[in-house]
Amino acid sequence: PLSQQLGVYDRDFRLLFRYPSDNQRHPGIMTADLADIDGDQQPELYVGFADPVGLQRIELDGSRRWTNRAVPGVLSIATRWLAKPPYLLVTGERGLIVPISRSGVAGSPIALGQRTIHQLVGNPVPQSRPTQFLGMSYTLDGRLIAVGLTPELQEAWSYGLPGGVYSTPVRTPIWARMLEGSMGQWLLAGPDGSVHVIDESGDFFDMFHVGAPIDGLEGFQIDGQGVLLVVSRGTVTAYNVNRPTK
């Protein structure tokens, strides 16, 4: 977060371009996402900047297609794949979800009752899931709470994280598929060095502490074995993950 430039690479890790150019100063890049919302088999780059730049769509030749400032300070970008055509869901400091079309037109902000959603992550599976999105909200006492959202953006469940202040800019939550079965999992990093694993349905969760601030999380399977990667203090630790047996 707040970096001045990002790089886009091809599948062989050859640099395609950097954005923006070296001489363009701005308040900082907050998030970025590659998505083929046009359906032309060519992904577009969507870059969210800090206030007041907003959201920009960048083509793979490095040219800017449009800018939208409906959310002047972008905190997260998610894609609503089940919509026809798909569109973006953008969040910012106000805690509202703003839909933005592939042509850069903003729709009416979406409010979730009394919840303010500052971070929103979409499930990448292109089918209807029990939890299509996971939003991050705040309680009245300032604690983070994860809110599982259905495809219709209705609250399905919630999960509170421990109190505290993050000492590193960790990306949380993320979606992963570590455990056997059709469902995936949501991974969250707590400010106290805790790792939280929640099933898509919200019915199962588990957590543990690594004893240090967390810089990054990732989860996947290797030959059917669930693997959780935790980055902390310059080291990467891999954990085998299995469902608990009754």
Tab-separated table of C-alpha atoms in Angstrom:
chain	number	residue	atom	x	y	z
A	1	PRO	CA	0.000	0.000	0.000
A	2	LEU	CA	1.005	3.596	-0.883
A	3	SER	CA	3.679	2.476	-3.348
A	4	GLN	CA	4.335	4.782	-6.300
A	5	GLN	CA	4.496	2.175	-9.054
A	6	LEU	CA	3.523	-1.392	-9.942
A	7	GLY	CA	4.849	-3.826	-12.540
A	8	VAL	CA	2.885	-6.170	-14.813
A	9	TYR	CA	4.585	-9.364	-16.008
A	10	ASP	CA	3.747	-12.118	-18.488
A	11	ARG	CA	3.634	-15.826	-17.664
A	12	ASP	CA	7.419	-16.074	-18.063
A	13	PHE	CA	7.930	-13.157	-15.643
A	14	ARG	CA	9.042	-10.792	-18.368
A	15	LEU	CA	8.146	-7.204	-17.559
A	16	LEU	CA	5.359	-5.888	-19.789
A	17	PHE	CA	5.188	-2.393	-18.311
A	18	ARG	CA	5.291	-0.342	-15.134
A	19	TYR	CA	2.490	1.977	-14.122
A	20	PRO	CA	2.352	4.889	-13.741
A	21	SER	CA	5.469	6.352	-15.347
A	22	ASP	CA	8.443	7.345	-13.215
A	23	ASN	CA	7.702	11.074	-13.409
A	24	GLN	CA	4.044	10.851	-12.313
A	25	ARG	CA	3.663	11.631	-8.620
A	26	HIS	CA	0.486	10.680	-6.760
A	27	PRO	CA	-0.719	9.921	-3.196
A	28	GLY	CA	-0.050	6.180	-3.549
A	29	ILE	CA	-1.386	2.930	-4.983
A	30	MET	CA	-3.624	1.116	-2.501
A	31	THR	CA	-4.661	-1.993	-4.455
A	32	ALA	CA	-4.703	-3.503	-7.946
A	33	ASP	CA	-6.433	-6.382	-9.703
A	34	LEU	CA	-6.325	-8.132	-13.071
A	35	ALA	CA	-9.739	-9.135	-14.425
A	36	ASP	CA	-11.279	-9.905	-17.808
A	37	ILE	CA	-14.614	-8.177	-17.308
A	38	ASP	CA	-14.977	-7.551	-21.058
A	39	GLY	CA	-14.883	-11.289	-21.750
A	40	ASP	CA	-12.444	-10.830	-24.637
A	41	GLN	CA	-9.853	-13.258	-23.164
A	42	GLN	CA	-7.566	-10.305	-22.386
A	43	PRO	CA	-7.382	-9.148	-18.769
A	44	GLU	CA	-7.532	-5.507	-17.823
A	45	LEU	CA	-5.637	-3.934	-14.946
A	46	TYR	CA	-7.684	-2.028	-12.381
A	47	VAL	CA	-5.639	0.182	-10.063
A	48	GLY	CA	-7.031	1.808	-6.916
A	49	PHE	CA	-5.272	4.929	-5.647
A	50	ALA	CA	-5.428	6.857	-2.408
A	51	ASP	CA	-7.609	9.982	-2.234
A	52	PRO	CA	-8.208	11.847	-4.546
A	53	VAL	CA	-7.130	9.812	-7.610
A	54	GLY	CA	-9.707	6.989	-7.394
A	55	LEU	CA	-9.928	3.978	-9.711
A	56	GLN	CA	-8.256	3.599	-13.113
A	57	ARG	CA	-8.543	0.986	-15.850
A	58	ILE	CA	-5.272	0.201	-17.611
A	59	GLU	CA	-4.887	-1.881	-20.783
A	60	LEU	CA	-2.080	-4.404	-21.168
A	61	ASP	CA	-0.160	-2.001	-23.371
A	62	GLY	CA	0.105	0.337	-20.383
A	63	SER	CA	-2.433	2.896	-21.645
A	64	ARG	CA	-5.150	4.277	-19.389
A	65	ARG	CA	-8.734	3.687	-20.577
A	66	TRP	CA	-10.634	5.617	-17.912
A	67	THR	CA	-10.610	7.083	-14.403
A	68	ASN	CA	-13.481	7.003	-11.919
A	69	ARG	CA	-13.488	9.076	-8.706
A	70	ALA	CA	-16.796	7.874	-7.242
A	71	VAL	CA	-14.564	6.360	-4.538
A	72	PRO	CA	-11.706	8.901	-4.359
A	73	GLY	CA	-9.635	6.763	-1.979
A	74	VAL	CA	-9.898	3.093	-3.039
A	75	LEU	CA	-9.226	0.411	-0.417
A	76	SER	CA	-10.330	-2.715	-2.298
A	77	ILE	CA	-11.557	-3.969	-5.668
A	78	ALA	CA	-13.700	-7.081	-6.122
A	79	THR	CA	-15.455	-8.484	-9.201
A	80	ARG	CA	-19.086	-9.569	-9.257
A	81	TRP	CA	-18.636	-12.399	-11.756
A	82	LEU	CA	-22.185	-13.789	-11.501
A	83	ALA	CA	-23.676	-10.566	-12.890
A	84	LYS	CA	-24.320	-10.340	-16.642
A	85	PRO	CA	-22.156	-8.530	-17.606
A	86	PRO	CA	-19.715	-8.670	-14.670
A	87	TYR	CA	-18.774	-5.441	-12.925
A	88	LEU	CA	-16.529	-4.164	-10.156
A	89	LEU	CA	-17.357	-3.579	-6.503
A	90	VAL	CA	-15.138	-0.887	-5.003
A	91	THR	CA	-14.801	0.128	-1.350
A	92	GLY	CA	-13.218	3.084	0.398
A	93	GLU	CA	-13.040	4.905	3.706
A	94	ARG	CA	-16.779	5.731	3.754
A	95	GLY	CA	-17.568	2.026	4.160
A	96	LEU	CA	-19.944	1.822	1.174
A	97	ILE	CA	-19.738	-0.633	-1.736
A	98	VAL	CA	-19.826	1.188	-5.084
A	99	PRO	CA	-20.537	-0.780	-8.289
A	100	ILE	CA	-18.543	0.357	-11.331
A	101	SER	CA	-19.151	-0.982	-14.832
A	102	ARG	CA	-16.478	-2.133	-17.255
A	103	SER	CA	-16.871	1.199	-19.063
A	104	GLY	CA	-16.137	3.135	-15.872
A	105	VAL	CA	-19.685	4.220	-14.931
A	106	ALA	CA	-20.512	4.184	-11.205
A	107	GLY	CA	-23.848	2.948	-9.885
A	108	SER	CA	-25.645	3.756	-6.652
A	109	PRO	CA	-23.659	2.900	-3.493
A	110	ILE	CA	-24.703	-0.298	-1.714
A	111	ALA	CA	-25.160	-0.165	2.070
A	112	LEU	CA	-25.280	-3.321	4.198
A	113	GLY	CA	-27.614	-2.297	7.003
A	114	GLN	CA	-25.538	-0.777	9.803
A	115	ARG	CA	-22.309	-2.345	8.571
A	116	THR	CA	-19.527	-0.302	7.009
A	117	ILE	CA	-17.474	-2.417	4.594
A	118	HIS	CA	-13.964	-1.075	4.056
A	119	GLN	CA	-12.343	-4.133	2.463
A	120	LEU	CA	-14.153	-6.531	0.128
A	121	VAL	CA	-12.718	-9.734	-1.349
A	122	GLY	CA	-14.563	-11.797	-3.939
A	123	ASN	CA	-14.642	-15.569	-4.242
A	124	PRO	CA	-12.810	-16.398	-7.520
A	125	VAL	CA	-14.929	-19.502	-8.228
A	126	PRO	CA	-17.320	-18.538	-11.092
A	127	GLN	CA	-20.308	-20.330	-9.558
A	128	SER	CA	-22.709	-19.321	-6.820
A	129	ARG	CA	-21.080	-20.003	-3.450
A	130	PRO	CA	-22.359	-19.890	0.163
A	131	THR	CA	-20.046	-16.932	0.749
A	132	GLN	CA	-19.471	-15.066	-2.503
A	133	PHE	CA	-17.694	-12.158	-0.816
A	134	LEU	CA	-15.965	-11.466	2.464
A	135	GLY	CA	-16.122	-7.929	3.786
A	136	MET	CA	-14.141	-6.374	6.602
A	137	SER	CA	-16.017	-4.066	8.951
A	138	TYR	CA	-15.387	-2.419	12.315
A	139	THR	CA	-17.247	-2.810	15.575
A	140	LEU	CA	-18.093	0.217	17.723
A	141	ASP	CA	-14.976	-0.381	19.823
A	142	GLY	CA	-12.734	-0.439	16.734
A	143	ARG	CA	-12.222	-4.194	16.337
A	144	LEU	CA	-12.222	-5.783	12.902
A	145	ILE	CA	-15.022	-8.185	12.041
A	146	ALA	CA	-15.213	-10.387	8.920
A	147	VAL	CA	-18.664	-10.471	7.311
A	148	GLY	CA	-19.553	-13.330	4.960
A	149	LEU	CA	-21.802	-12.133	2.120
A	150	THR	CA	-24.042	-14.152	-0.204
A	151	PRO	CA	-24.140	-13.614	-3.995
A	152	GLU	CA	-26.946	-11.104	-3.327
A	153	LEU	CA	-24.665	-9.186	-0.910
A	154	GLN	CA	-26.681	-10.248	2.141
A	155	GLU	CA	-24.899	-10.978	5.418
A	156	ALA	CA	-24.651	-14.743	6.028
A	157	TRP	CA	-22.311	-14.866	9.019
A	158	SER	CA	-19.711	-12.818	10.884
A	159	TYR	CA	-16.440	-13.567	12.638
A	160	GLY	CA	-14.630	-11.207	15.029
A	161	LEU	CA	-10.858	-10.789	14.993
A	162	PRO	CA	-8.770	-9.995	18.092
A	163	GLY	CA	-8.247	-6.362	18.985
A	164	GLY	CA	-5.018	-4.531	18.297
A	165	VAL	CA	-3.159	-2.557	15.637
A	166	TYR	CA	-1.413	-4.134	12.658
A	167	SER	CA	2.313	-3.407	12.641
A	168	THR	CA	2.713	-4.536	9.013
A	169	PRO	CA	0.493	-3.897	5.940
A	170	VAL	CA	-0.667	-7.517	5.620
A	171	ARG	CA	-3.202	-8.361	2.912
A	172	THR	CA	-6.244	-9.865	4.590
A	173	PRO	CA	-8.542	-11.625	3.926
A	174	ILE	CA	-7.657	-13.940	1.055
A	175	TRP	CA	-9.455	-16.955	-0.427
A	176	ALA	CA	-7.770	-20.366	-0.683
A	177	ARG	CA	-8.655	-24.002	-1.300
A	178	MET	CA	-6.610	-26.078	1.133
A	179	LEU	CA	-8.978	-28.739	2.476
A	180	GLU	CA	-10.639	-31.612	0.672
A	181	GLY	CA	-14.142	-31.103	-0.669
A	182	SER	CA	-15.749	-28.556	-2.950
A	183	MET	CA	-15.560	-25.611	-0.574
A	184	GLY	CA	-12.736	-23.159	-0.185
A	185	GLN	CA	-11.551	-21.294	2.867
A	186	TRP	CA	-11.057	-17.684	3.904
A	187	LEU	CA	-7.722	-16.851	5.539
A	188	LEU	CA	-7.384	-13.890	7.883
A	189	ALA	CA	-4.403	-12.472	9.732
A	190	GLY	CA	-5.041	-10.998	13.159
A	191	PRO	CA	-3.118	-7.988	14.495
A	192	ASP	CA	-1.801	-10.191	17.329
A	193	GLY	CA	-0.003	-12.649	15.016
A	194	SER	CA	-2.945	-15.046	14.797
A	195	VAL	CA	-4.045	-16.984	11.701
A	196	HIS	CA	-7.751	-17.666	11.210
A	197	VAL	CA	-9.227	-20.225	8.782
A	198	ILE	CA	-12.961	-20.104	7.990
A	199	ASP	CA	-14.900	-22.339	5.604
A	200	GLU	CA	-16.912	-20.675	2.840
A	201	SER	CA	-20.098	-21.664	4.640
A	202	GLY	CA	-18.943	-20.058	7.886
A	203	ASP	CA	-19.788	-23.295	9.735
A	204	PHE	CA	-16.187	-24.295	10.507
A	205	PHE	CA	-13.311	-22.157	11.768
A	206	ASP	CA	-9.982	-22.639	13.476
A	207	MET	CA	-7.085	-20.410	14.514
A	208	PHE	CA	-3.569	-20.449	15.946
A	209	HIS	CA	-0.780	-17.987	16.785
A	210	VAL	CA	2.622	-17.771	15.095
A	211	GLY	CA	4.101	-15.517	17.791
A	212	ALA	CA	5.085	-12.644	15.508
A	213	PRO	CA	3.463	-10.072	13.202
A	214	ILE	CA	2.240	-11.610	9.947
A	215	ASP	CA	3.351	-10.163	6.606
A	216	GLY	CA	1.415	-12.500	4.307
A	217	LEU	CA	-0.746	-15.617	3.990
A	218	GLU	CA	-1.412	-18.072	1.184
A	219	GLY	CA	-3.066	-21.491	0.980
A	220	PHE	CA	-3.275	-24.271	-1.614
A	221	GLN	CA	-3.016	-28.040	-2.096
A	222	ILE	CA	-0.047	-30.181	-3.112
A	223	ASP	CA	-1.025	-33.713	-4.161
A	224	GLY	CA	-4.184	-33.450	-2.076
A	225	GLN	CA	-2.389	-32.155	1.013
A	226	GLY	CA	-3.491	-28.780	2.330
A	227	VAL	CA	-0.653	-26.295	2.748
A	228	LEU	CA	-0.708	-22.954	4.538
A	229	LEU	CA	2.133	-20.475	3.979
A	230	VAL	CA	2.803	-17.811	6.597
A	231	VAL	CA	5.263	-14.989	5.934
A	232	SER	CA	6.613	-13.343	9.074
A	233	ARG	CA	9.777	-11.369	9.824
A	234	GLY	CA	11.403	-12.248	6.522
A	235	THR	CA	10.781	-15.997	6.743
A	236	VAL	CA	8.261	-18.252	4.990
A	237	THR	CA	6.875	-21.184	6.981
A	238	ALA	CA	4.754	-23.946	5.428
A	239	TYR	CA	2.211	-25.829	7.548
A	240	ASN	CA	0.400	-29.016	6.614
A	241	VAL	CA	-3.340	-28.466	7.101
A	242	ASN	CA	-5.948	-31.204	7.593
A	243	ARG	CA	-9.538	-31.246	8.736
A	244	PRO	CA	-9.912	-32.364	12.341
A	245	THR	CA	-11.072	-35.948	12.742
A	246	LYS	CA	-14.045	-36.686	14.966
